[in-house]
Coordinates of C-alpha atoms in Angstrom, one line a residue:
M75 CA -6.5 15.5 1.3
T76 CA -3.4 13.7 0.2
S77 CA -0.7 12.2 2.3
A78 CA 2.4 10.2 1.7
T79 CA 4.1 7.5 3.8
P80 CA 7.8 6.8 3.4
G81 CA 8.5 3.2 2.3
A82 CA 4.9 2.7 1.0
T83 CA 6.0 1.9 -2.5
P84 CA 4.5 -1.2 -4.1
S85 CA 6.5 -4.4 -3.6
T86 CA 6.4 -7.6 -5.7
P87 CA 3.0 -9.2 -4.8
R88 CA 3.0 -12.8 -3.5
V89 CA -0.1 -13.4 -5.6
A90 CA -1.5 -11.9 -8.8
P91 CA -2.5 -8.2 -8.3
V92 CA -6.2 -7.6 -7.9
H93 CA -8.4 -4.6 -7.5
V94 CA -9.9 -4.7 -4.0
L95 CA -12.9 -2.5 -2.9
L96 CA -12.8 -2.0 0.9
L97 CA -16.4 -1.5 2.0
T98 CA -16.5 -0.1 5.5
Q99 CA -18.6 2.5 7.4
W100 CA -15.6 3.5 9.5
F101 CA -12.3 4.7 8.0
D102 CA -9.4 7.0 8.8
P103 CA -9.2 9.6 10.2
E104 CA -11.7 7.8 12.4
P105 CA -10.1 5.2 14.8
A106 CA -10.9 2.5 12.3
F107 CA -9.5 -0.9 12.9
K108 CA -9.0 -2.4 9.5
G109 CA -8.7 1.0 7.8
L110 CA -5.9 2.8 6.1
L111 CA -3.2 0.5 7.7
F112 CA -4.8 -2.5 6.0
A113 CA -5.4 -0.7 2.7
R114 CA -1.9 0.7 2.6
E115 CA -0.3 -2.7 3.2
L116 CA -2.3 -4.2 0.3
V117 CA -1.1 -1.4 -1.9
R118 CA 2.5 -2.0 -0.8
R119 CA 2.1 -5.6 -1.9
G120 CA 1.1 -4.5 -5.4
H121 CA -2.7 -4.4 -5.3
R122 CA -5.1 -1.6 -6.3
V123 CA -7.3 -0.6 -3.4
T124 CA -10.5 1.6 -3.5
V125 CA -12.3 2.4 -0.2
L126 CA -16.0 3.1 -0.1
T127 CA -16.9 4.7 3.3
G128 CA -18.8 7.5 5.0
F129 CA -17.8 10.9 6.3
P130 CA -15.9 10.6 9.6
N131 CA -18.0 11.1 12.7
Y132 CA -17.1 8.2 15.0
P133 CA -17.1 8.0 18.0
G134 CA -18.5 11.4 18.9
G135 CA -21.3 11.4 16.3
R136 CA -20.1 14.8 14.9
V137 CA -18.5 15.2 11.5
Y138 CA -14.8 15.8 11.8
D139 CA -13.3 19.3 11.3
G140 CA -12.2 19.7 7.6
Y141 CA -15.1 17.6 6.4
R142 CA -18.7 18.4 5.5
I143 CA -21.4 16.0 4.3
R144 CA -21.9 16.2 0.6
A145 CA -23.2 13.9 -2.2
R146 CA -19.7 12.5 -2.9
Q147 CA -16.1 13.2 -1.9
Y148 CA -13.0 11.7 -3.4
E149 CA -9.6 11.5 -1.6
R150 CA -6.2 9.9 -2.3
M151 CA -4.6 8.7 0.9
D152 CA -1.2 6.9 0.7
G153 CA -1.9 5.4 -2.7
V154 CA -5.5 4.4 -1.7
D155 CA -8.5 5.9 -3.5
V156 CA -11.2 6.8 -1.0
V157 CA -14.8 7.5 -1.9
R158 CA -17.0 9.1 0.8
V159 CA -20.8 9.1 0.7
P160 CA -23.3 10.8 2.9
L161 CA -24.7 9.3 6.1
Y162 CA -26.6 10.5 9.2
P163 CA -23.9 11.2 11.8
S164 CA -24.7 9.7 15.2
H165 CA -23.2 7.5 17.8
D166 CA -25.2 7.8 21.0
R167 CA -27.6 5.8 23.1
S168 CA -30.6 6.5 20.8
A169 CA -31.5 3.3 18.9
I170 CA -33.4 5.3 16.3
K171 CA -30.5 7.6 15.6
R172 CA -28.1 4.6 15.4
V173 CA -30.3 2.8 13.0
L174 CA -30.5 6.0 10.8
N175 CA -26.7 6.2 10.9
Y176 CA -26.4 2.6 9.7
V177 CA -29.2 2.6 7.1
S178 CA -28.2 6.0 5.6
F179 CA -24.7 4.7 4.9
A180 CA -26.0 1.4 3.5
A181 CA -28.3 3.3 1.1
S182 CA -25.7 5.8 -0.1
A183 CA -23.0 3.1 -0.5
S184 CA -25.4 0.9 -2.4
V185 CA -25.8 3.6 -5.0
A186 CA -22.2 4.6 -5.1
A187 CA -21.0 1.0 -5.4
L188 CA -22.5 1.0 -8.9
T189 CA -20.5 4.0 -10.0
V190 CA -17.0 3.2 -8.8
P191 CA -14.6 1.3 -11.1
R192 CA -15.5 -2.3 -11.0
P193 CA -13.3 -4.2 -8.5
D194 CA -12.2 -7.8 -8.7
V195 CA -13.3 -8.6 -5.1
V196 CA -14.9 -6.7 -2.3
Y197 CA -13.7 -6.8 1.3
V198 CA -16.6 -6.0 3.8
Y199 CA -15.9 -4.9 7.4
H200 CA -18.8 -5.7 9.7
P201 CA -20.3 -4.1 11.9
P202 CA -22.8 -2.8 11.2
A203 CA -24.7 -5.6 9.4
T204 CA -26.3 -3.1 7.0
V205 CA -22.9 -2.8 5.3
G206 CA -23.8 -6.1 3.7
L207 CA -26.4 -4.4 1.5
P208 CA -24.0 -2.6 -0.9
A209 CA -21.9 -5.7 -1.1
M210 CA -24.9 -7.7 -2.2
V211 CA -25.9 -5.1 -4.7
L212 CA -22.5 -5.3 -6.3
R213 CA -22.8 -9.1 -6.4
W214 CA -26.3 -9.1 -7.9
L215 CA -25.8 -6.3 -10.4
R216 CA -22.1 -6.4 -11.3
G217 CA -21.2 -10.0 -10.4
V218 CA -18.5 -9.0 -7.9
P219 CA -17.8 -11.6 -5.2
F220 CA -17.3 -10.4 -1.6
V221 CA -15.5 -11.5 1.6
Y222 CA -17.4 -10.6 4.7
D223 CA -15.2 -10.0 7.8
V224 CA -17.3 -10.5 11.0
Q225 CA -16.0 -8.6 14.0
D226 CA -19.3 -8.7 15.9
L227 CA -22.0 -11.4 15.9
W228 CA -25.3 -9.8 15.1
P229 CA -28.0 -10.0 16.4
D230 CA -26.2 -11.4 19.5
T231 CA -24.2 -8.2 20.1
L232 CA -27.3 -6.0 19.8
S233 CA -29.0 -8.0 22.4
A234 CA -26.0 -8.3 24.7
T235 CA -25.3 -4.6 24.7
G236 CA -29.0 -3.6 25.1
M237 CA -29.1 -1.7 21.8
L238 CA -32.0 -3.9 20.5
R239 CA -34.3 -6.1 22.6
N240 CA -37.4 -6.5 20.6
P241 CA -37.7 -10.2 19.7
T242 CA -39.2 -9.6 16.3
A243 CA -36.5 -7.1 15.4
L244 CA -33.8 -9.5 16.6
R245 CA -35.3 -12.3 14.4
L246 CA -35.3 -10.0 11.4
V247 CA -31.6 -9.1 11.9
A248 CA -30.8 -12.9 12.3
A249 CA -32.6 -13.6 9.0
W250 CA -30.7 -10.7 7.3
M251 CA -27.4 -12.1 8.6
R252 CA -28.1 -15.6 7.2
A253 CA -28.8 -13.9 3.8
V254 CA -25.5 -12.0 3.9
Y255 CA -23.5 -15.1 5.0
G256 CA -25.1 -17.1 2.2
S257 CA -24.3 -14.4 -0.4
A258 CA -20.6 -14.0 0.6
A259 CA -17.9 -15.9 -1.2
R260 CA -16.2 -16.4 2.1
V261 CA -16.9 -15.3 5.7
T262 CA -13.8 -14.4 7.9
V263 CA -13.9 -14.4 11.7
L264 CA -11.5 -13.4 14.4
S265 CA -11.6 -16.6 16.6
A266 CA -12.4 -20.2 16.5
G267 CA -15.4 -19.6 18.8
F268 CA -16.9 -17.2 16.2
K269 CA -16.5 -19.9 13.5
R270 CA -18.3 -22.5 15.6
S271 CA -21.1 -20.0 16.2
I272 CA -21.5 -19.2 12.5
V273 CA -21.3 -22.8 11.4
A274 CA -24.0 -23.6 13.9
R275 CA -26.2 -21.1 12.0
G276 CA -26.0 -23.2 8.9
V277 CA -22.9 -21.9 7.2
K278 CA -20.6 -24.5 5.8
P279 CA -17.4 -24.9 7.7
D280 CA -15.2 -24.5 4.6
H281 CA -17.0 -21.3 3.9
V282 CA -15.6 -19.7 7.1
E283 CA -11.9 -18.7 7.6
V284 CA -10.4 -17.8 10.9
I285 CA -7.9 -14.9 10.6
P286 CA -7.0 -13.4 14.0
N287 CA -6.9 -9.6 14.3
W288 CA -3.7 -7.5 14.4
T289 CA -3.5 -4.1 16.0
H290 CA -2.5 -0.6 14.9
E291 CA 1.2 -0.7 14.0
T292 CA 1.6 2.9 12.8
A293 CA 4.0 3.7 15.6
P294 CA 6.9 1.8 17.2
V295 CA 6.3 0.3 20.6
A296 CA 7.0 3.2 23.1
P297 CA 9.7 2.7 25.7
R298 CA 8.8 3.2 29.3
P299 CA 8.8 7.0 29.9
S300 CA 11.1 8.6 32.4
P301 CA 9.9 9.1 36.0
E302 CA 9.6 12.8 35.3
R303 CA 7.3 12.2 32.3
A304 CA 5.4 9.6 34.2
R305 CA 4.6 12.2 36.9
E306 CA 3.5 14.7 34.2
L307 CA 1.0 12.2 33.0
G308 CA -0.2 11.5 36.6
F309 CA 1.4 8.1 37.1
T310 CA 2.7 8.5 40.6
A311 CA 1.8 5.2 42.2
E312 CA 3.9 2.0 42.3
V313 CA 1.4 -0.2 40.3
H314 CA -0.9 1.2 37.6
V315 CA -3.7 -0.7 36.1
V316 CA -4.6 0.9 32.7
F317 CA -7.7 0.5 30.6
A318 CA -7.5 2.2 27.1
G319 CA -10.5 2.3 24.7
Q320 CA -14.2 2.8 24.4
M321 CA -16.2 2.9 27.6
G322 CA -19.7 1.6 27.0
A323 CA -22.2 -0.9 28.2
A324 CA -20.3 -3.8 26.8
Q325 CA -17.2 -2.9 28.8
A326 CA -19.1 -2.8 32.1
L327 CA -16.4 -0.8 33.8
D328 CA -18.3 -0.3 37.1
V329 CA -16.3 -3.4 38.1
V330 CA -13.2 -1.1 38.2
L331 CA -14.8 1.3 40.5
D332 CA -15.9 -1.5 42.8
A333 CA -12.4 -3.0 42.9
A334 CA -10.9 0.5 43.4
A335 CA -13.2 0.9 46.4
V336 CA -11.8 -2.3 48.0
L337 CA -8.2 -1.2 47.2
A338 CA -8.7 2.4 48.3
D339 CA -6.3 2.0 51.3
D340 CA -3.5 0.5 49.2
E341 CA -1.5 3.5 48.1
R342 CA 0.7 1.3 45.8
I343 CA -2.2 0.8 43.3
R344 CA -3.9 3.2 41.0
F345 CA -6.4 2.6 38.1
V346 CA -6.2 4.8 35.0
L347 CA -9.0 4.7 32.4
I348 CA -8.3 6.5 29.1
G349 CA -10.7 6.9 26.3
G350 CA -14.2 8.0 25.5
G351 CA -17.6 6.5 24.8
I352 CA -21.2 6.7 26.0
D353 CA -20.3 5.6 29.5
S354 CA -17.3 7.8 30.2
D355 CA -19.2 10.8 31.7
R356 CA -21.3 8.5 33.9
L357 CA -18.2 6.7 35.2
R358 CA -16.5 10.0 36.0
A359 CA -19.5 11.2 37.9
E360 CA -19.8 7.9 39.8
R361 CA -16.1 8.0 40.6
D362 CA -16.5 11.5 42.1
R363 CA -19.6 10.6 44.0
R364 CA -17.8 7.7 45.6
G365 CA -14.7 9.8 46.3
L366 CA -12.3 7.2 44.6
L367 CA -9.0 9.0 44.6
N368 CA -7.3 6.0 43.2
V369 CA -9.1 6.2 39.8
E370 CA -8.0 8.6 37.1
L371 CA -10.1 9.1 33.9
L372 CA -8.2 10.6 30.9
P373 CA -9.6 11.8 27.5
R374 CA -9.3 9.7 24.4
R375 CA -6.0 9.8 22.4
P376 CA -5.3 8.6 18.9
P377 CA -3.6 5.2 18.6
E378 CA -0.3 6.7 17.6
E379 CA -0.2 8.7 20.9
I380 CA -1.3 6.0 23.3
G381 CA 2.0 4.2 23.4
E382 CA 3.5 6.0 26.4
I383 CA 0.4 5.5 28.4
L384 CA 0.5 1.7 27.8
A385 CA 4.2 1.6 28.5
L386 CA 3.5 3.0 32.0
G387 CA 0.9 0.4 32.7
D388 CA 2.0 -2.4 35.0
G389 CA -1.2 -4.2 34.1
L390 CA -3.3 -3.5 31.0
L391 CA -7.0 -4.2 31.6
V392 CA -9.4 -5.9 29.2
H393 CA -13.0 -6.3 30.4
L394 CA -16.4 -7.2 28.9
R395 CA -19.7 -8.0 30.4
D396 CA -20.1 -11.6 31.5
D397 CA -22.3 -12.6 28.5
P398 CA -22.1 -15.9 26.5
L399 CA -21.4 -13.9 23.4
F400 CA -18.2 -12.5 24.7
R401 CA -16.8 -15.9 25.5
I402 CA -16.1 -16.4 21.8
T403 CA -14.6 -13.0 21.0
V404 CA -11.2 -11.5 21.4
P405 CA -11.4 -7.7 22.1
S406 CA -9.2 -5.8 19.6
K407 CA -7.3 -4.1 22.5
T408 CA -5.9 -7.5 23.4
Q409 CA -3.5 -7.4 20.5
A410 CA -2.5 -3.8 21.2
Y411 CA -1.7 -4.7 24.8
L412 CA 0.3 -7.8 23.8
R413 CA 2.3 -5.8 21.3
A414 CA 3.0 -3.1 23.9
G415 CA 4.8 -5.8 26.0
R416 CA 3.0 -5.2 29.2
P417 CA 1.1 -7.8 31.4
V418 CA -2.6 -8.2 30.5
L419 CA -5.4 -8.5 33.1
M420 CA -8.0 -10.3 31.1
G421 CA -11.6 -10.0 32.3
V422 CA -13.2 -11.9 29.5
R423 CA -14.0 -15.6 29.5
G424 CA -13.3 -18.1 26.7
D425 CA -11.2 -17.5 23.7
A426 CA -9.7 -14.2 24.9
A427 CA -8.6 -15.7 28.3
E428 CA -7.2 -18.7 26.5
L429 CA -5.2 -16.5 24.2
V430 CA -3.5 -14.7 27.1
E431 CA -2.9 -18.0 28.8
Q432 CA -1.3 -19.5 25.7
A433 CA 1.0 -16.5 25.5
E434 CA 1.7 -16.7 29.2
A435 CA 1.3 -13.0 29.1
G436 CA -1.1 -12.1 31.9
I437 CA -3.6 -12.9 34.6
A438 CA -7.3 -13.9 33.8
F439 CA -10.1 -13.0 36.2
E440 CA -13.9 -13.5 36.1
P441 CA -15.7 -10.6 34.4
E442 CA -18.0 -8.4 36.5
N443 CA -16.4 -9.9 39.6
A444 CA -14.8 -7.1 41.6
D445 CA -13.4 -9.5 44.2
D446 CA -11.6 -11.5 41.5
L447 CA -10.3 -8.3 39.8
V448 CA -8.9 -7.3 43.3
R449 CA -7.3 -10.8 43.5
A450 CA -5.7 -10.4 40.1
V451 CA -4.4 -6.8 40.8
R452 CA -2.9 -7.9 44.1
Q453 CA -1.2 -10.8 42.4
L454 CA 0.2 -8.4 39.8
A455 CA 1.3 -6.0 42.6
S456 CA 3.1 -8.9 44.4
M457 CA 5.3 -9.6 41.4
T458 CA 8.7 -7.9 41.0
A459 CA 9.2 -5.4 38.2
D460 CA 11.5 -7.9 36.5
E461 CA 8.7 -10.6 36.7
R462 CA 6.2 -8.2 35.2
H463 CA 8.6 -7.3 32.4
A464 CA 9.2 -10.9 31.5
M465 CA 5.5 -11.5 31.4
G466 CA 5.0 -8.6 29.1
A467 CA 7.9 -9.7 26.9
R468 CA 6.3 -13.1 26.4
G469 CA 3.2 -11.4 25.1
A470 CA 5.1 -9.2 22.7
D471 CA 6.9 -12.2 21.3
Y472 CA 3.6 -14.1 20.9
Y473 CA 2.1 -11.2 19.0
Q474 CA 4.9 -10.9 16.5
Q475 CA 4.9 -14.6 15.8
H476 CA 1.1 -15.2 15.5
L477 CA -0.9 -11.9 15.3
A478 CA 1.1 -9.2 13.6
L479 CA 0.0 -7.1 10.6
Q480 CA 2.2 -9.0 8.2
Q481 CA 0.8 -12.3 9.3
G482 CA -2.9 -11.3 9.0
V483 CA -2.6 -9.3 5.8
G484 CA -0.8 -12.2 4.2
R485 CA -3.7 -14.5 4.9
F486 CA -6.3 -11.9 3.7
E487 CA -4.2 -11.3 0.5
A488 CA -4.3 -15.0 -0.3
L489 CA -8.0 -15.3 0.4
L490 CA -9.0 -12.1 -1.6
S491 CA -6.9 -13.2 -4.6
D492 CA -8.5 -16.7 -4.5
V493 CA -12.0 -15.3 -4.4
A494 CA -11.2 -12.8 -7.2
R495 CA -9.9 -15.6 -9.3
T496 CA -12.6 -18.2 -8.7
G497 CA -15.6 -16.1 -7.6
G498 CA -15.6 -18.2 -4.4
R499 CA -16.8 -21.3 -6.4
R500 CA -13.9 -23.5 -5.3
R501 CA -11.2 -23.5 -2.7
G502 CA -7.7 -22.0 -3.3
R503 CA -4.8 -22.6 -1.0
R504 CA -5.8 -22.9 2.6
T505 CA -5.9 -19.6 4.6
D506 CA -7.8 -20.8 7.7
S507 CA -5.4 -20.1 10.6
R508 CA -6.4 -20.4 14.2
V509 CA -4.0 -19.1 16.8
P510 CA -1.9 -22.1 17.8
R511 CA -1.5 -23.4 21.3
R512 CA 2.1 -23.5 22.6
D513 CA 2.1 -27.3 22.3
D514 CA 1.1 -26.9 18.6
D515 CA 4.3 -25.0 17.9
G516 CA 6.5 -28.0 17.8

């Protein structure tokens, strides 16, 4: 399975070339966040990249067409060597099956890590926390340092989403995370709030780097489709509020149905939810039960095809449960929405709301508060099309300046090179980079 990308030839690296092993349970063709796009950019900068991952089955829990689980599979994708190892495919509400999914990959990857060409440094994408095991095996048995990229705080996320509630099990996960953090040469996080939380768990502040996330940049930002195309896609109202992504317990999207019920008589406004996930069927059934004609649910599309949907959104919705954990996270769709150049409706407290406010790119509302969502939607609907366009343009400009792929990969490149050179024993040049406030810009 080999593909080529025009323009993906290596360029002169800004730092000495290194061999990076990307250790991640999720990788293309799955909708992986720091997957092929990240690996390909490192290759373009002159580095060698090997990926150790599983057989694609996320988010449906079924192995993708064209793949079958076997002891080992090798691929070459856009100059990146990919090694796939067996796992138990599952992604449903069953905690036991999810644990089997995580543990099976960790075990397979731990064995395979000892057989791949020795890298200079390992980049580890978390979640799940079990992916730390093969990284630690490589460190113990082959002396390879690793950088651990924390996208979810465990066990906090497990408790907040209801996946795991047993206090003893949560304490065991917390102990495991302390061991992983302690073994890593560096820990990277996506927000200043994450850093504060990890430092509070006993990790040294200079051990933790803040590198904000970017988004999928495989396709240009889509222009707003024609009125005819908009009608084909079902966009027939004056103001569309669009949610694109996974629909699960953490997203708590019943708030959309509650807000839609309040706004049912306002023919100008329509909600469009596009994606999949364990809650999508339930939301569709509840929408039908309540007879909400102003809510449309569309199936998941790959990132490269979602552009025209986002371009039709007059407000792009981000929402998470009102949980203390989510006050220190920035959902990855935030960057995608900012890049799309459309106003953001941010239903997440803390760092995420602060980011949108810094960018002057949207309207924040209280999570799980349908009345406040109604207030935000009505405020958006009261704006002129030009005002909404200007708000979205500010977000796109902010993304390019502070959050884009080139910005983020440059920081990771410097960090990975430093760790490969020093084994994490001393600091190289500073890579910690929080998202600046507007009054920091000078």
